[in-house]
C-alpha positions as MATLAB code, in Angstrom:
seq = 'XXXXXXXXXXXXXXXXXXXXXXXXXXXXXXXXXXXXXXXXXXXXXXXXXXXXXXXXXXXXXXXXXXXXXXXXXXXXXXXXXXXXXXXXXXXXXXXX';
ca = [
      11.979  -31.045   -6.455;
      15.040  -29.497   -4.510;
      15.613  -30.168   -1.108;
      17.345  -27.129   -0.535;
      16.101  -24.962    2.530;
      14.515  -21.589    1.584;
      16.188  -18.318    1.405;
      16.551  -16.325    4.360;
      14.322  -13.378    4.435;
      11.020  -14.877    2.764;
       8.107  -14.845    4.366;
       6.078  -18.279    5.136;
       3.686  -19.880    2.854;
       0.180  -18.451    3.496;
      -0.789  -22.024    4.744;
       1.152  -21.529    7.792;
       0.032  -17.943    8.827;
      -3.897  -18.648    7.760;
      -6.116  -17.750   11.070;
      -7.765  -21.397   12.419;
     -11.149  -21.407   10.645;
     -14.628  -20.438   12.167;
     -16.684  -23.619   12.767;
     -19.521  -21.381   13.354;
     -19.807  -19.086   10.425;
     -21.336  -21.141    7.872;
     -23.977  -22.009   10.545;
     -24.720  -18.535   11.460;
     -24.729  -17.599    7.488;
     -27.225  -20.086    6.358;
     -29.221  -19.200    9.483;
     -29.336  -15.328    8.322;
     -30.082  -16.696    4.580;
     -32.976  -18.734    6.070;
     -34.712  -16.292    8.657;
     -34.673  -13.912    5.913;
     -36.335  -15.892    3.541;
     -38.619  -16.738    5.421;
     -39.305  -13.017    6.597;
     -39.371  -12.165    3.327;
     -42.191  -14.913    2.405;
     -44.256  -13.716    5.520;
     -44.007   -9.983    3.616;
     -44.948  -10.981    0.271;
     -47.811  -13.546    2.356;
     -49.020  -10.567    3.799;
     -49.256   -8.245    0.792;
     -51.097  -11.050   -1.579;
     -53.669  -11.776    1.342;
     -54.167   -7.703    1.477;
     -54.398   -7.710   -1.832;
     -57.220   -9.886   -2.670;
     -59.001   -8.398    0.499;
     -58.237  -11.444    2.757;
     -57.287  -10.450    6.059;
     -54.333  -12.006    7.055;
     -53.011  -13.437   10.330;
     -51.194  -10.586   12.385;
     -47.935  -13.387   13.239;
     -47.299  -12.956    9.288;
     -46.533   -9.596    9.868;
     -44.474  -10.210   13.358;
     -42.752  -12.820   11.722;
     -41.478  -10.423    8.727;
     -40.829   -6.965   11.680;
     -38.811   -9.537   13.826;
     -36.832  -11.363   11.208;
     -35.697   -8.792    8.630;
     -34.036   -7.062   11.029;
     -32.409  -10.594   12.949;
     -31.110  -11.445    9.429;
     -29.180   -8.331    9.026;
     -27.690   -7.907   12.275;
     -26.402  -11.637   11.546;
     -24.837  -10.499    8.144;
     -23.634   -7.513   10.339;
     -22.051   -9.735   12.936;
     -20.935  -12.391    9.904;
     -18.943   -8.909    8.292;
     -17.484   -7.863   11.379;
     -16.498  -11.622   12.170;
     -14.565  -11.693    8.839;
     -13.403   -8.522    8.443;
     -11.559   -9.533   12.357;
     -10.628  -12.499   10.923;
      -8.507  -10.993    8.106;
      -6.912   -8.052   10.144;
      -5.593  -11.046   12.685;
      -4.401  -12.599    9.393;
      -2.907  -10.052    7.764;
      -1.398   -9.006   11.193;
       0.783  -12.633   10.981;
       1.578  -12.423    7.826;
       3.222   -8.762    8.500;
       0.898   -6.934    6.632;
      -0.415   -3.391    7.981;
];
C-alpha cells in the first residue's frame, strides 16, 4: 500500500458519507411481515370455517380488516423511511 494522500478533487469513500443507520427499521419490518401473516391466516381461517359450514368467530374477521391494512401502511412508512434515507445520502455524496 502507498501512503500517499489522495488526489485533490475526489470525492470520499462511500463509508464516510453513508447516512447513520435506522435502529428501528428492521423492527418495524418484521412487525409488518408478522401482522400480515397473521391477518392473512385469520382470512384463509375464516374462509375454510365458511367453507365447511362452520361458523366462525367474528374477531377472525376483525383481526384480518384491522391488520391487512396496518401491515401496508408499515411497508408504506418503511418505503418512505428509505426512500428519505437515500435522498439525505445521495444529497452528501453530491448527487442530485
Amino acid at each position: 500500500m502507498s501512503s500517499r494522500p489522495s488526489a485533490r478533487g475526489t470525492t470520499p469513500s462511500v463509508a464516510a458519507t453513508d447516512a447513520p443507520p435506522r435502529r428501528n427499521r428492521p423492527a418495524v419490518a418484521v412487525l409488518a411481515a408478522v401482522v400480515a401473516l397473521v391477518s392473512v391466516a385469520a382470512l384463509l381461517a375464516v374462509l375454510l370455517l365458511t367453507m365447511t359450514g362452520a361458523h366462525p368467530w367474528t374477531g377472525l374477521s376483525w383481526i384480518t380488516m384491522i391488520g391487512l391494512p396496518l401491515a401496508f401502511l408499515l411497508g408504506v412508512a418503511l418505503m418512505v423511511d428509505a426512500v428519505r434515507s437515500r435522498r439525505t445520502t445521495a444529497g452528501r455524496r453530491g448527487r442530485p
